[in-house]
Tab-separated table of N, CA and C in Angstrom:
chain	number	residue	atom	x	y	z
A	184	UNK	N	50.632	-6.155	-18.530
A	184	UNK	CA	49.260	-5.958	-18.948
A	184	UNK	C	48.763	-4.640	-18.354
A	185	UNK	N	47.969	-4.199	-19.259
A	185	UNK	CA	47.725	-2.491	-18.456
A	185	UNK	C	46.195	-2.547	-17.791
A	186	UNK	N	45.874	-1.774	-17.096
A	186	UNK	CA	44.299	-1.480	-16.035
A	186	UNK	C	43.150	-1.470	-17.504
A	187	UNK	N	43.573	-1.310	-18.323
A	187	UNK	CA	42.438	-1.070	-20.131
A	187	UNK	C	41.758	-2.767	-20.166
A	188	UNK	N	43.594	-3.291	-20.392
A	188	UNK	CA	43.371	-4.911	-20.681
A	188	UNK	C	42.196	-5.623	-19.457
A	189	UNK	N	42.789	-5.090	-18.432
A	189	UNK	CA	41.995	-6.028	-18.135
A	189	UNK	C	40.807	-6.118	-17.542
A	190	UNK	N	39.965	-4.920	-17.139
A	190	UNK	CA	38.804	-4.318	-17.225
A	190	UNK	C	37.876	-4.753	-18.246
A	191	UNK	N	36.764	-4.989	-17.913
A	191	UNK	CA	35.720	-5.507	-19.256
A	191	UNK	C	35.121	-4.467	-19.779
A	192	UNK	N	34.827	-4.698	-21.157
A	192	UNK	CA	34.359	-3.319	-21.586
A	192	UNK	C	33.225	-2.755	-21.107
A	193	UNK	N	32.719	-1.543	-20.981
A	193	UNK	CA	31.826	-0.531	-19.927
A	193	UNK	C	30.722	-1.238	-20.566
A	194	UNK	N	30.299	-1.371	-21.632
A	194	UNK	CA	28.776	-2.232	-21.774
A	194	UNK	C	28.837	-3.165	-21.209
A	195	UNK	N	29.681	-3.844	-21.382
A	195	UNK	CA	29.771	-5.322	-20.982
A	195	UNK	C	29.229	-5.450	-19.063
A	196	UNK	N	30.221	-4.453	-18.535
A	196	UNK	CA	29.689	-4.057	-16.965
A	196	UNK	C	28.370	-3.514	-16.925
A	197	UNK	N	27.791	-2.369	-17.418
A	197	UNK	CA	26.270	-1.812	-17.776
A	197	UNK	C	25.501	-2.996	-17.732
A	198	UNK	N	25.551	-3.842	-18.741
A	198	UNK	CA	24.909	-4.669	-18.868
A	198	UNK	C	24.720	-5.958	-17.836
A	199	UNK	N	25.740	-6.508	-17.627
A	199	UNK	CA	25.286	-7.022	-16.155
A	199	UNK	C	24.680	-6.913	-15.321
A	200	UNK	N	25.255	-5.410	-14.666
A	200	UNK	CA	24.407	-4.247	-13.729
A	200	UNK	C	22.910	-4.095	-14.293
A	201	UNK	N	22.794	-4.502	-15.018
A	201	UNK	CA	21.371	-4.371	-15.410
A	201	UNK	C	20.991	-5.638	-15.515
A	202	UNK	N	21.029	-6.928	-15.813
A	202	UNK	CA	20.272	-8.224	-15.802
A	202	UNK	C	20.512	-8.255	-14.086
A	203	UNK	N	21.587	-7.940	-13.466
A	203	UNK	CA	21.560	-8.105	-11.906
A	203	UNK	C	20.272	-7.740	-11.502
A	204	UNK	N	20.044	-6.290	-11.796
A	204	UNK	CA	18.847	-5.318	-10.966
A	204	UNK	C	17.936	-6.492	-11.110
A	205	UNK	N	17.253	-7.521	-11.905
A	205	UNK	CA	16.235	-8.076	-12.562
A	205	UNK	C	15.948	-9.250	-11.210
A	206	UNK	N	16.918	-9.612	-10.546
A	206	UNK	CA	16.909	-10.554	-9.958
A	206	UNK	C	16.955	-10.051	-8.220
A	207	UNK	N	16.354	-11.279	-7.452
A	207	UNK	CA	16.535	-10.731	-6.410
A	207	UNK	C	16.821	-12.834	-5.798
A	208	UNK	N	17.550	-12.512	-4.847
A	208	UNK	CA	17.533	-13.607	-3.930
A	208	UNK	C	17.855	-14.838	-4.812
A	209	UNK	N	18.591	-14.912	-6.073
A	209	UNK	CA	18.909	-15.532	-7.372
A	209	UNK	C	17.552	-15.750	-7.982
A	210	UNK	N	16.504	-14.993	-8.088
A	210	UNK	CA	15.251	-15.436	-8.754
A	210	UNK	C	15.056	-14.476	-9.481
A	211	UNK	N	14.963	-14.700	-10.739
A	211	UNK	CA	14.115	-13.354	-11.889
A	211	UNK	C	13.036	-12.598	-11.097
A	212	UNK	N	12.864	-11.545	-10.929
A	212	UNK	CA	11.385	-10.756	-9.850
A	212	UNK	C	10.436	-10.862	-11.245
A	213	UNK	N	10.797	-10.574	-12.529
A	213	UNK	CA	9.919	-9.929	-13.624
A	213	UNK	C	10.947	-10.518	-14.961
A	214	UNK	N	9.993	-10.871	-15.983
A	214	UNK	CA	10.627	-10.954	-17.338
A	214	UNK	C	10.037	-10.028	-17.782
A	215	UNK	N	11.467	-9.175	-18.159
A	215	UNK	CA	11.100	-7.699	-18.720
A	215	UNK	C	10.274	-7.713	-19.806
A	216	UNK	N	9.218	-6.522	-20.235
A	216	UNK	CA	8.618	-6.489	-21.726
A	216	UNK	C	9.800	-5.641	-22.780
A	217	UNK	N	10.745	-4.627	-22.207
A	217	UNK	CA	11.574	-4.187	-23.312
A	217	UNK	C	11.812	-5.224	-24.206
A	218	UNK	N	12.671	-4.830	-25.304
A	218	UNK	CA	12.834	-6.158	-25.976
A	218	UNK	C	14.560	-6.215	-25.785
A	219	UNK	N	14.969	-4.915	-26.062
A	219	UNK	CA	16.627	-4.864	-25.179
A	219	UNK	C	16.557	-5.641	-24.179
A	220	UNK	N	16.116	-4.871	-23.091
A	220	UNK	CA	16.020	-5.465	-21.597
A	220	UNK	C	15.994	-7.198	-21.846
A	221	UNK	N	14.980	-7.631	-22.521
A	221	UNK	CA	14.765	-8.773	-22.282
A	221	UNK	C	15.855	-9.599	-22.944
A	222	UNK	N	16.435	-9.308	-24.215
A	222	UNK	CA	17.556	-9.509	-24.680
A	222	UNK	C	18.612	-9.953	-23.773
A	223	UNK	N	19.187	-9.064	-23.522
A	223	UNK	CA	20.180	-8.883	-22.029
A	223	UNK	C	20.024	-9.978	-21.445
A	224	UNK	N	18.786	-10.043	-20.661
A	224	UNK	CA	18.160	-11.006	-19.951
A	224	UNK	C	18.732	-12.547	-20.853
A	225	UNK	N	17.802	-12.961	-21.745
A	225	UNK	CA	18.049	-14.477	-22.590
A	225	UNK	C	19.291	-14.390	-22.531
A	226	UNK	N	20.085	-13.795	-22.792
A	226	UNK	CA	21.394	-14.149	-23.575
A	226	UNK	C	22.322	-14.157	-22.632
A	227	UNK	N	22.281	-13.609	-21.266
A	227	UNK	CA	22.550	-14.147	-19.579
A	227	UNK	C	22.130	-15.296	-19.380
A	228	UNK	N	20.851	-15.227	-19.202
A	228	UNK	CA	20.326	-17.070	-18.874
A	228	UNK	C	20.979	-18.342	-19.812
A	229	UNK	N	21.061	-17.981	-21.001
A	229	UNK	CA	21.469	-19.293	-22.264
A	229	UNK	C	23.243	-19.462	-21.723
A	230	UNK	N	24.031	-17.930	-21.415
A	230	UNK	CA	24.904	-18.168	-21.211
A	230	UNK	C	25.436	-18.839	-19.680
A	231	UNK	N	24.804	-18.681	-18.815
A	231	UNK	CA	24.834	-19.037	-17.470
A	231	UNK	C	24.465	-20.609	-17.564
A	232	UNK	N	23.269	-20.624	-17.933
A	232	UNK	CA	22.465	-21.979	-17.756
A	232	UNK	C	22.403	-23.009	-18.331
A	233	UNK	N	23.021	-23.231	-19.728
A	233	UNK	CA	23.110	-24.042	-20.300
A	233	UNK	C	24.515	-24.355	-21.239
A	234	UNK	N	24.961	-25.403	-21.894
A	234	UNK	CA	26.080	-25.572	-22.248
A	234	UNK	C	26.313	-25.133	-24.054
A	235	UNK	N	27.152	-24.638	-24.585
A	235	UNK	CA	27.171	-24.119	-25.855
A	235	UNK	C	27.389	-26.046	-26.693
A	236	UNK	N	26.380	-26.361	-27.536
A	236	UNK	CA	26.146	-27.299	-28.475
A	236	UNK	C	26.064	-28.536	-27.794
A	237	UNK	N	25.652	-28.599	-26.271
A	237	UNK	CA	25.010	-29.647	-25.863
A	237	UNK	C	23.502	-29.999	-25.577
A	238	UNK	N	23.631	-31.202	-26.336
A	238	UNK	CA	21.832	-31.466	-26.253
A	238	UNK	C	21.179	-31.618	-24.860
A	239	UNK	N	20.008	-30.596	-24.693
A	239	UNK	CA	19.125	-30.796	-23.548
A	239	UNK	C	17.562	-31.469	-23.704
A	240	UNK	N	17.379	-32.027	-22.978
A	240	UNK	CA	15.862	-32.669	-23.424
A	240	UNK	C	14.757	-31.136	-22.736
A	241	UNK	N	13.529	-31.294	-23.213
A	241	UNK	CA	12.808	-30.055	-22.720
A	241	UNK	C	12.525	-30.257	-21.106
A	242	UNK	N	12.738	-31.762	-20.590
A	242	UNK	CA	12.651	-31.574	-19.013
A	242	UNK	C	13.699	-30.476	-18.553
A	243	UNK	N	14.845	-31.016	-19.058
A	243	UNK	CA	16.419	-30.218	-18.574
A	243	UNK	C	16.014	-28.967	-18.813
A	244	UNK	N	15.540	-28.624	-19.626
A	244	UNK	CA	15.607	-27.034	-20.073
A	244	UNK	C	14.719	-26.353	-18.801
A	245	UNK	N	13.801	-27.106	-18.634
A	245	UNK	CA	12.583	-26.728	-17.678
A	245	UNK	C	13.296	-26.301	-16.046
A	246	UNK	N	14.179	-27.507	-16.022
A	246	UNK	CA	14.588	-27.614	-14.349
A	246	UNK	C	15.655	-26.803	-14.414
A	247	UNK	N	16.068	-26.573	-15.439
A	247	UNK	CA	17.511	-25.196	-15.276
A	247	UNK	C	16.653	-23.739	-15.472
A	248	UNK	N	15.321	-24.014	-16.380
A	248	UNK	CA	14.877	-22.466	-16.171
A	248	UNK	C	14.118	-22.225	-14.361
A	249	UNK	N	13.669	-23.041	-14.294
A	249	UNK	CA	12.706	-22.952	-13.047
A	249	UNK	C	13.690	-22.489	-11.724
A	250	UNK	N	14.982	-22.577	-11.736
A	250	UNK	CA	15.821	-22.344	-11.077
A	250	UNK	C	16.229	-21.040	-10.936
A	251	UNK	N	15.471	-19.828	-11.627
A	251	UNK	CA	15.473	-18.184	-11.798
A	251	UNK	C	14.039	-18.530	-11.847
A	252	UNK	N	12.931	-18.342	-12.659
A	252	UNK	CA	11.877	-18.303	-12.135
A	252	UNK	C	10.628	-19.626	-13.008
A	253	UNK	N	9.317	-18.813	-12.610
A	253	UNK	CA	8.873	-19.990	-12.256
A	253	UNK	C	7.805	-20.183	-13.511
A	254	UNK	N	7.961	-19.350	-14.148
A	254	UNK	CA	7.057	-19.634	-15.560
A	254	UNK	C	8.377	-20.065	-16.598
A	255	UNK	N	8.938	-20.814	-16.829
A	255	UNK	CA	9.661	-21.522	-17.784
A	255	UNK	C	9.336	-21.933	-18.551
A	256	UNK	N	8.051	-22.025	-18.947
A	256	UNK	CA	8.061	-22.005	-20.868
A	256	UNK	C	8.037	-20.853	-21.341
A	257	UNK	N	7.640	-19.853	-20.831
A	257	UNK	CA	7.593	-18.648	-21.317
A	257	UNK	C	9.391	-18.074	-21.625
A	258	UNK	N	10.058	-18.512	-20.335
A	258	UNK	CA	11.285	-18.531	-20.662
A	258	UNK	C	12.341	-18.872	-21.987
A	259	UNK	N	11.884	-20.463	-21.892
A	259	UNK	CA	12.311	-21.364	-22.921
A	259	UNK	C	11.308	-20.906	-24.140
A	260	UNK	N	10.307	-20.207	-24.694
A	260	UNK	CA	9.763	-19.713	-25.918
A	260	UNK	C	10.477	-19.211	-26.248
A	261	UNK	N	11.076	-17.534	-25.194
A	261	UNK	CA	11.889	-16.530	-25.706
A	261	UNK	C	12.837	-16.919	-25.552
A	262	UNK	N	13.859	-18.393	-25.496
A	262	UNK	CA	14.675	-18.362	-25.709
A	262	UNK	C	15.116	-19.188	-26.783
A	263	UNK	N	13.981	-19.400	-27.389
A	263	UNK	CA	14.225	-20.286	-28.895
A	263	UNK	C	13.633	-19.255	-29.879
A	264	UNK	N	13.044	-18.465	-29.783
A	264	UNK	CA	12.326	-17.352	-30.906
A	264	UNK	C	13.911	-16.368	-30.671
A	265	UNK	N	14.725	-15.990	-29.920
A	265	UNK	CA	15.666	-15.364	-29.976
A	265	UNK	C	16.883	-16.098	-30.844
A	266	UNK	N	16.750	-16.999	-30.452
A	266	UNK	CA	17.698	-17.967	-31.875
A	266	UNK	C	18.975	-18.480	-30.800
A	267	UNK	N	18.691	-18.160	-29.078
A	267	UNK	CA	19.186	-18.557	-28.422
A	267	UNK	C	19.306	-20.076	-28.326
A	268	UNK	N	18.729	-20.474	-28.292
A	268	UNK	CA	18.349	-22.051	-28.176
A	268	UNK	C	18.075	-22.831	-29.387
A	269	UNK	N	18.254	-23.778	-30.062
A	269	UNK	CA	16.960	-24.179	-31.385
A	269	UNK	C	16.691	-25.645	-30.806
A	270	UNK	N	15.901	-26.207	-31.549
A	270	UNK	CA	15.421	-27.424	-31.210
A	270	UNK	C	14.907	-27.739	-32.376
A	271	UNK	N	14.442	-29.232	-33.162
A	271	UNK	CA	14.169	-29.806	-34.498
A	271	UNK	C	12.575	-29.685	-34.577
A	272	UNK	N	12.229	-29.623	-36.038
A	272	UNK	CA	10.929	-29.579	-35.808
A	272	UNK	C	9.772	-30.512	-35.166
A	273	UNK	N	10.349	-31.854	-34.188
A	273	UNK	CA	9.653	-32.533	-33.158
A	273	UNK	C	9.812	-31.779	-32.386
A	274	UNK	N	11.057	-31.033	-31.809
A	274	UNK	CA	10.942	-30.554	-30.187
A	274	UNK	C	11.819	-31.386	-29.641
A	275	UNK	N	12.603	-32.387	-30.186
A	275	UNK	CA	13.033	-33.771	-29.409
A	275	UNK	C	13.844	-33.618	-28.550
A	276	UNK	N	14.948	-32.228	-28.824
A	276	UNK	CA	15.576	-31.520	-27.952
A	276	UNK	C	16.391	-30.328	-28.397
A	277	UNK	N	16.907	-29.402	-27.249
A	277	UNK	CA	17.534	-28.148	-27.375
A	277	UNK	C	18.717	-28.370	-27.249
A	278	UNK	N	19.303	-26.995	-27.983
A	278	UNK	CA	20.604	-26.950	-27.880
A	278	UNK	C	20.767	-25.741	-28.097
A	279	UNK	N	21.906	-24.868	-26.851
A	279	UNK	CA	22.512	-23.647	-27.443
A	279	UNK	C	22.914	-23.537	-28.180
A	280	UNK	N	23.426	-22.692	-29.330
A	280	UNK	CA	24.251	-22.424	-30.513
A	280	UNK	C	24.974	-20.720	-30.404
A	281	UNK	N	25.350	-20.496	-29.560
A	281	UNK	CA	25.997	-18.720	-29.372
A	281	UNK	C	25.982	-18.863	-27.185
C-alpha cells in the first residue's frame, strides 16, 4: 500500500481541522452562521453522534446534542432542515439517513 493510499484526502483533513477549531474542552464554543462552516459542523455531529437508519426518539436526540452544546434544538432544527436527520410529519422520531 503506498503513503497516497493511506492518507485521507487533504479536504477531508482541512475539514476536520476546521470543525476541531469550533470546539473547545469537547463542547461546541459557537454554532457557526457560515452556511459551509456550519455544514461541516452538522454533518460531523450526525456522523459522530448518532447511528446511520436508527430510530431516535427527540429525548435521545436532545441528550446526544446537549453533550457538545447546550442549545439543542437549534442543533437538532439544523440538523433536520439539512436533510441530515428526518423525522415523520408527527415528529414521533429521528433518524439519520447519510
Amino acid at each position: 500500500m503506498s503513503l497516497h493510499e493511506t492518507l485521507p484526502p487533504q479536504s477531508s483533513v482541512r475539514r476536520t481541522h476546521q470543525v476541531s477549531a469550533l470546539f473547545s474542552d469537547g463542547r461546541l464554543t459557537t454554532i457557526p452562521r457560515r452556511r459551509a462552516r456550519l455544514e461541516q459542523l452538522l454533518t460531523h455531529l450526525a456522523e459522530t453522534l448518532f447511528e446511520r437508519d436508527r430510530p431516535y426518539t427527540e429525548r435521545e436526540v436532545n441528550e446526544a446534542l446537549l453533550t457538545v452544546h447546550e442549545d439543542c434544538s437549534a442543533l437538532r432544527r439544523h440538523l433536520v432542515e439539512g436533510g441530515l436527520l428526518v423525522r415523520p410529519r408527527d415528529g414521533s422520531s429521528y433518524r439519520r439517513v447519510r
